[in-house]
Coordinates of C-alpha atoms in Angstrom, one line a residue:
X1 CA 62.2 113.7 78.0
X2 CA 63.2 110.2 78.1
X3 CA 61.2 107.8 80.6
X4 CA 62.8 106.9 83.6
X5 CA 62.9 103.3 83.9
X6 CA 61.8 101.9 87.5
X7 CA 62.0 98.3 88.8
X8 CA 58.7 97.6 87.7
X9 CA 59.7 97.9 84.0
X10 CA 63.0 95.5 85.1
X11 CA 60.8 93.1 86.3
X12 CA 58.2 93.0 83.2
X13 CA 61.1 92.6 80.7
X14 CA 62.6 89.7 82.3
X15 CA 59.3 88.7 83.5
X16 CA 60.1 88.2 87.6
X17 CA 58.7 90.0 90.7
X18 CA 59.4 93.5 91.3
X19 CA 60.6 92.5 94.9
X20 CA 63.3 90.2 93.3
X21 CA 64.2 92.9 91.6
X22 CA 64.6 94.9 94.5
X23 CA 66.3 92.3 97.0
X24 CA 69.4 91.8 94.0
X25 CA 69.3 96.2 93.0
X26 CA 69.7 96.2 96.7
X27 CA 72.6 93.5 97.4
X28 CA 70.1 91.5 99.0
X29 CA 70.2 88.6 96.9
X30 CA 71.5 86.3 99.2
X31 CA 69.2 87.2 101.9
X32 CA 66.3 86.2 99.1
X33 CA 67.7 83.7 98.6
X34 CA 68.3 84.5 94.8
X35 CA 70.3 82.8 92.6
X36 CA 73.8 84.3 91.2
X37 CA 72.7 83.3 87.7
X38 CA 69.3 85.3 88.3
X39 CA 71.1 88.0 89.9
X40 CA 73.3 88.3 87.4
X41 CA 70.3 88.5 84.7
X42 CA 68.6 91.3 86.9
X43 CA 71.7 93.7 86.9
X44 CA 72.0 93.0 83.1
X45 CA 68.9 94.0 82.5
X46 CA 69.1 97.1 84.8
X47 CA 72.3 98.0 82.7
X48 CA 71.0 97.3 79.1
X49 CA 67.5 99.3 80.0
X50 CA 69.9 102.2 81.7
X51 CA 68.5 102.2 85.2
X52 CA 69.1 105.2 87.4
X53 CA 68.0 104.4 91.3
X54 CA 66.7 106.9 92.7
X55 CA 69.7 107.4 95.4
X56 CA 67.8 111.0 97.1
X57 CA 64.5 108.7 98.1
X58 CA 66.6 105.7 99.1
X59 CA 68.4 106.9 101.4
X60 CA 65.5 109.0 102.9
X61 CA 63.2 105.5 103.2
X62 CA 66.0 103.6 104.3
X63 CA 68.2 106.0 106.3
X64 CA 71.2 105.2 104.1
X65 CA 73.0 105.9 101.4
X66 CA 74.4 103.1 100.3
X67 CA 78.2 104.3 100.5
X68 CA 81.6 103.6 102.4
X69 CA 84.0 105.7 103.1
X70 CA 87.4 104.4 102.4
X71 CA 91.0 106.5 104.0
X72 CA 94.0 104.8 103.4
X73 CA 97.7 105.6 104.2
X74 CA 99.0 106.7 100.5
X75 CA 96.7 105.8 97.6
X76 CA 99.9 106.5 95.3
X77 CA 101.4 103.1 97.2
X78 CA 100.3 100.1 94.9
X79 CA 99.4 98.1 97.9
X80 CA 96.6 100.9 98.3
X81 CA 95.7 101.6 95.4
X82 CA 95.5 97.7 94.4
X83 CA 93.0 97.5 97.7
X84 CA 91.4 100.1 97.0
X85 CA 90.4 99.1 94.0
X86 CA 89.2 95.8 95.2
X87 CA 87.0 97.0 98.0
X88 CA 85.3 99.1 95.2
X89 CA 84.5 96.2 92.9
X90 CA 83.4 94.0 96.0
X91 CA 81.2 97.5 97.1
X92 CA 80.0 97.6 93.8
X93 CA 78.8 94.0 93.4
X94 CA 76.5 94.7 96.7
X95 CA 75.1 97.6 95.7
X96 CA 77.7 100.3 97.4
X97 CA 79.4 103.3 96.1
X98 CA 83.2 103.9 97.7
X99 CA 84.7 107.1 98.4
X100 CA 88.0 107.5 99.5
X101 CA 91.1 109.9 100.3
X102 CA 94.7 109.2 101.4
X103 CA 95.5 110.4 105.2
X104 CA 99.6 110.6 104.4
X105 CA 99.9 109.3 107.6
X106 CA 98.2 112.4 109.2
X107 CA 96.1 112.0 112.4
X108 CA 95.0 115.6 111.1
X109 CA 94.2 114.7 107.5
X110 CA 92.5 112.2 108.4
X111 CA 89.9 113.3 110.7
X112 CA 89.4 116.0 107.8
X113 CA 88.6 113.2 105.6
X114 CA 86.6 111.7 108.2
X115 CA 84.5 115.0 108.8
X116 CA 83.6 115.0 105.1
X117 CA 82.4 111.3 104.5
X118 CA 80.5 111.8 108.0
X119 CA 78.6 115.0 105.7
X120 CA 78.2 112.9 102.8
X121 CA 76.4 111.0 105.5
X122 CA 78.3 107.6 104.4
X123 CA 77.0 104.7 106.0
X124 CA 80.2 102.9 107.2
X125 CA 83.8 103.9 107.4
X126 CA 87.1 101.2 106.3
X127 CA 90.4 103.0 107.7
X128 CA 94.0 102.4 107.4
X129 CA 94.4 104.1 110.5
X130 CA 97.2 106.8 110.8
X131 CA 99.5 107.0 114.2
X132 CA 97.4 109.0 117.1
X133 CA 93.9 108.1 115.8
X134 CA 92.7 105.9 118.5
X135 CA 90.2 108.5 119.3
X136 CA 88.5 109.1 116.1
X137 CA 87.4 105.6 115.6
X138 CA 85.9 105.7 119.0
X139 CA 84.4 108.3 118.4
X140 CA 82.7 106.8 114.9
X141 CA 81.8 103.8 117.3
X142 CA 79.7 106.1 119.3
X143 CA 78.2 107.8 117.1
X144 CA 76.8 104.2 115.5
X145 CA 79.1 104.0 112.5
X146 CA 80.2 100.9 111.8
X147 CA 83.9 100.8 111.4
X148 CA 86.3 98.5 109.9
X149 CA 90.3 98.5 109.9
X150 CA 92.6 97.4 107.3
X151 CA 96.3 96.5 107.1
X152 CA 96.6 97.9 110.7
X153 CA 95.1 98.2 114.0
X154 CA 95.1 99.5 117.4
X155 CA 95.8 96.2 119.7
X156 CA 93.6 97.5 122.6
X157 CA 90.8 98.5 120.6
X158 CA 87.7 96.7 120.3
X159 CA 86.9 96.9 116.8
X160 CA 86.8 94.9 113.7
X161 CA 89.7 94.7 112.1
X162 CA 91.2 92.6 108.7
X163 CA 94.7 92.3 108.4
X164 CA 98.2 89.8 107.3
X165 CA 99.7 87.4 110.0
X166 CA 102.5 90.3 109.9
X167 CA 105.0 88.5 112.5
X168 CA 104.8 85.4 111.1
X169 CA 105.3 86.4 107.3
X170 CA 108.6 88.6 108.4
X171 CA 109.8 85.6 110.6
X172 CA 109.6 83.5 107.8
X173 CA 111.3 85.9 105.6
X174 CA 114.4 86.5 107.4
X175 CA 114.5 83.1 108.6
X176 CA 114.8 82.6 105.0
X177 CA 117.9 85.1 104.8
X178 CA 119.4 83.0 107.7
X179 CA 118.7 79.4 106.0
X180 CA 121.1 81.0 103.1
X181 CA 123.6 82.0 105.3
X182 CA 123.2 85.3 105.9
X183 CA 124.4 86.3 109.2
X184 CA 124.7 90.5 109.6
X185 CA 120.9 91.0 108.6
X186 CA 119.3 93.9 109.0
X187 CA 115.9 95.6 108.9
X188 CA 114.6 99.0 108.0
X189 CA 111.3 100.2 109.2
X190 CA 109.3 102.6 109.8
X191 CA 109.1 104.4 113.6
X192 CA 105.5 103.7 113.9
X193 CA 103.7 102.0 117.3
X194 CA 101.3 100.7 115.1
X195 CA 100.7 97.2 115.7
X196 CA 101.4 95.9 111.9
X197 CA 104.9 97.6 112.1
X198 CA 106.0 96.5 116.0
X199 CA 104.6 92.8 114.5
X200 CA 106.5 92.8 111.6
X201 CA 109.6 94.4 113.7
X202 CA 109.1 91.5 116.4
X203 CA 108.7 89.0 113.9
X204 CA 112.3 90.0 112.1
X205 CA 113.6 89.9 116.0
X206 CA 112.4 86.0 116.6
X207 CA 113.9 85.2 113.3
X208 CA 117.3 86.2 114.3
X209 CA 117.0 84.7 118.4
X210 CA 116.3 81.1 116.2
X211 CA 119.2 81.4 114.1
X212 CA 121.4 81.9 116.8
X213 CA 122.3 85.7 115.7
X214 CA 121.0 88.1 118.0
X215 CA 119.6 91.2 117.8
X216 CA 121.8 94.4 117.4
X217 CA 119.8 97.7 117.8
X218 CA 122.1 99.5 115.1
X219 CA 121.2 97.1 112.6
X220 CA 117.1 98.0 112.9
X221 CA 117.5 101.3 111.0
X222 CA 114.1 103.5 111.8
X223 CA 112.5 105.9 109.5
X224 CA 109.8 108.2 109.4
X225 CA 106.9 108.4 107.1
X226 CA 107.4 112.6 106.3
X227 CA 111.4 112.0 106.1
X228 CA 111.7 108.2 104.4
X229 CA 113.9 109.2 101.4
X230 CA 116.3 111.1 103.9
X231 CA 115.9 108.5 106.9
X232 CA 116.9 105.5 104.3
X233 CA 119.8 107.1 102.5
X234 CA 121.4 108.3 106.0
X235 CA 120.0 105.3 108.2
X236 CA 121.1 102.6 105.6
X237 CA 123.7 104.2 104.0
X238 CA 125.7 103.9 107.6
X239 CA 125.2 100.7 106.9
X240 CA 126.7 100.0 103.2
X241 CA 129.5 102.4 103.5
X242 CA 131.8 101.3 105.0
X243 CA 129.3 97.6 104.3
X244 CA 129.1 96.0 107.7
X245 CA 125.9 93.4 106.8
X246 CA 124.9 91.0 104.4
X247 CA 121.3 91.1 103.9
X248 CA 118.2 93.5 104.6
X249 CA 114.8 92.9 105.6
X250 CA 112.7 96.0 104.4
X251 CA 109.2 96.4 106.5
X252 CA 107.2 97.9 103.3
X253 CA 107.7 97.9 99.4
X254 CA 108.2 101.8 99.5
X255 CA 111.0 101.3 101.9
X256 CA 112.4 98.7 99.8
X257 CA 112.5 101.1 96.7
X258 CA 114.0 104.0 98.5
X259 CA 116.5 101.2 99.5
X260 CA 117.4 99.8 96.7
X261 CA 118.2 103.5 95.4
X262 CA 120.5 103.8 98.0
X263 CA 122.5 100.6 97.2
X264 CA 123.0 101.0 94.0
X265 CA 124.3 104.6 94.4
X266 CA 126.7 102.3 97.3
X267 CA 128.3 100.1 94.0
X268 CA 126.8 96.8 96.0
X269 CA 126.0 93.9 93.9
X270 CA 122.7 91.7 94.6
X271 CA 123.0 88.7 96.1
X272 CA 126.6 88.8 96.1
X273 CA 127.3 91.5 98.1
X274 CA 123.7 92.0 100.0
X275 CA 120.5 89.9 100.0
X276 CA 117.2 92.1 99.9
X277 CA 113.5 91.1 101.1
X278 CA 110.5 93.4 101.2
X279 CA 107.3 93.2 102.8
X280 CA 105.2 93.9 100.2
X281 CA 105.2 94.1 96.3
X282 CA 106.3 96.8 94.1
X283 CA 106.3 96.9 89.9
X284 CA 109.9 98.0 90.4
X285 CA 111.0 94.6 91.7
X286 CA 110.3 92.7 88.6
X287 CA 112.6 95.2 86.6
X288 CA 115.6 95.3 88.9
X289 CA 118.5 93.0 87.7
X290 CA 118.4 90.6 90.9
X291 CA 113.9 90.4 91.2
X292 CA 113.1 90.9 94.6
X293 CA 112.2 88.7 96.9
X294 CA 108.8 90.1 99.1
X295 CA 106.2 88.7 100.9
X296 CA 102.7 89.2 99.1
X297 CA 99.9 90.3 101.2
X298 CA 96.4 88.5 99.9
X299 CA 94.6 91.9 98.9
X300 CA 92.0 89.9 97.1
X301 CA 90.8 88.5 100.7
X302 CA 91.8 91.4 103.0
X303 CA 89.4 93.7 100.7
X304 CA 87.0 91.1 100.1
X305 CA 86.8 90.5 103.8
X306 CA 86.8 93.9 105.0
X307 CA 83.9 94.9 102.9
X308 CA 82.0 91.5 103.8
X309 CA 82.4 92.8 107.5
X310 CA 81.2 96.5 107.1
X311 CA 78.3 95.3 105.2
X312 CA 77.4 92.9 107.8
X313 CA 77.8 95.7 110.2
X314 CA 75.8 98.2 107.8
X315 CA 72.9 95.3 108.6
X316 CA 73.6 94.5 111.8
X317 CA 74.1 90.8 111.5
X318 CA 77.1 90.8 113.6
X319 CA 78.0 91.3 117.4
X320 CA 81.4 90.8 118.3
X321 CA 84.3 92.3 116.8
X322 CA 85.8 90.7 114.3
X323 CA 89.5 89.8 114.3
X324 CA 90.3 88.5 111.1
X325 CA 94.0 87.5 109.8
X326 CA 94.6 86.7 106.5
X327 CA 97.6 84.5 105.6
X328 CA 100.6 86.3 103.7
X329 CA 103.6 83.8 101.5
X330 CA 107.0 84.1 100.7
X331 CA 107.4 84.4 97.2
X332 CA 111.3 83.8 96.9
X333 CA 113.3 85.4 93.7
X334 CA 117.2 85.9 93.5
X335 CA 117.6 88.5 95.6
X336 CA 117.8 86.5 98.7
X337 CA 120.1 84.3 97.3
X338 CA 123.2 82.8 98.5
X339 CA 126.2 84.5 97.6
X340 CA 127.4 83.1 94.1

């Protein structure tokens, strides 16, 4: 049977302590005070020699397993999957294994999914939270779990949370619509009360009060998560058939896809006929004939941040609750155009 290799034999072969070892195995570097270079030389070596930590007698020293469980809305929607992706590789680099499941927007689903990380005894939990889950992250928070909550929150909760500057980044984009000269704008979002979505529905509202439009509650077409194909083709269809706008503001790239489905079937041209922004990016966008405009969300820092925060948590080296809002830009293609 081949040896198993221990941190003792790390340290001998790049000839270092076994405790520095240890601090950088354990994502303790920077508390060491060790240097990224070293650090980087440590977890080579523990790859080239094939090192196996012992994760059963870790966690039974320690009282932790080193893991975070990760729910998110939909991880088929690339804004999920993309952050999902990112909080592994920033778990990774500090020494923690993600796991993860999608909720589908299911208060039930996702206390399912939270019953089975809490079993796999993870040590910290970062939620997209679905509608209705208030409870359940109280409930983590009493039990001593540190919890942290992505893209959207709760706005009475006292929690960390890491999420966009959501009704500034739609105020910006359909004030963009209204510098071109759009004036029968619309929006289509989702009938949520979470706080991202009645931001990002406020946000579309300001816009409009600024440019001297005003808001008409026909023109804000609402759709629900389990019906969004059905809700956008009948909600916006009303809309384009007979056409009585000339641009919309889409709340999500999903939304915006399921959107642009519809107009096309509707024979409209874009920008001549409609001008189109999405919150959010989507593959798709880049391929349609008229590129979408969408405002991009900084996954890089949300994830980066939100594991930053739960680790600190994991350690206790914070106190407060941590509200942190990361910027979001306007990335303008010719789909917002003016008409030509």
């Amino acid at each position: 049977m081949e040896k198993k290799v221990s941190l003792k034999d790390i340290a001998h072969h790049l000839g270092v302590s076994v405790a520095l070892v240890s601090y950088v195995l354990n994502g303790k570097e920077k508390q060491a005070r060790v240097g990224a270079e070293m650090a980087e030389k440590v977890r080579r070596a523990a790859r080239e020699l094939n090192y196996r930590p012992n994760l059963v007698a870790r966690s039974l020293q320690s009282g932790k397993t080193r893991t975070i469980g990760l729910i998110v809305a939909d991880i088929s929607n690339p804004f999920f999957s993309s952050i999902a992706r990112i909080i592994e590789d920033q778990a990774k680099k500090l020494g923690y294994v993600v796991i993860f499941g999608s909720s589908d927007e299911n208060d039930e689903k996702q206390q399912d999914l939270i019953e089975v990380f809490l079993n796999r005894k993870v040590d910290a939990f970062i939620i997209s939270p679905a509608v209705n889950t208030e409870k359940q992250i109280i409930s983590l928070q009493k039990m001593g779990i540190p919890v942290v909550l992505i893209d959207r929150y709760f706005k009475e909760q006292w929690v960390d949370v890491v999420h966009s500057n959501n009704h500034a980044a739609a105020e910006q984009a359909v004030s963009q619509l209204v510098r071109n000269g759009r004036k029968k704008i619309a929006m289509v979002a989702y009938d949520s009360p979470l706080q991202h979505m009645e931001e990002r529905r406020a946000g579309y509202k300001a816009a409009l009060e600024a440019g001297n439009l005003g808001f008409r509650p026909e023109w804000l077409v609402p759709v629900a998560y389990t019906r969004m194909d059905r809700d956008v083709r009948e909600g916006l269809g009303k809309l384009l058939e007979p056409l009585q706008i000339d641009a919309v503001f889409f709340a999500t790239n999903s939304l915006a896809t399921a959107g642009l489905r519809r107009i096309n079937e509707a024979g409209l041209k874009i920008p001549q006929d409609l001008a189109l922004i999405s919150f959010d990016e989507n593959e798709a966008f880049d391929f349609f004939y008229a590129p979408v405009t969408y405002i991009s969300q900084s996954l890089d820092t949300i994830g980066k941040e939100a594991v930053e925060v739960v680790v600190d948590r994991i350690n206790g080296s914070r106190k407060a609750p941590v509200n942190k809002i990361v910027e979001a830009k306007l990335v303008v293609r010719e789909s917002c155009g003016s008409r030509k």
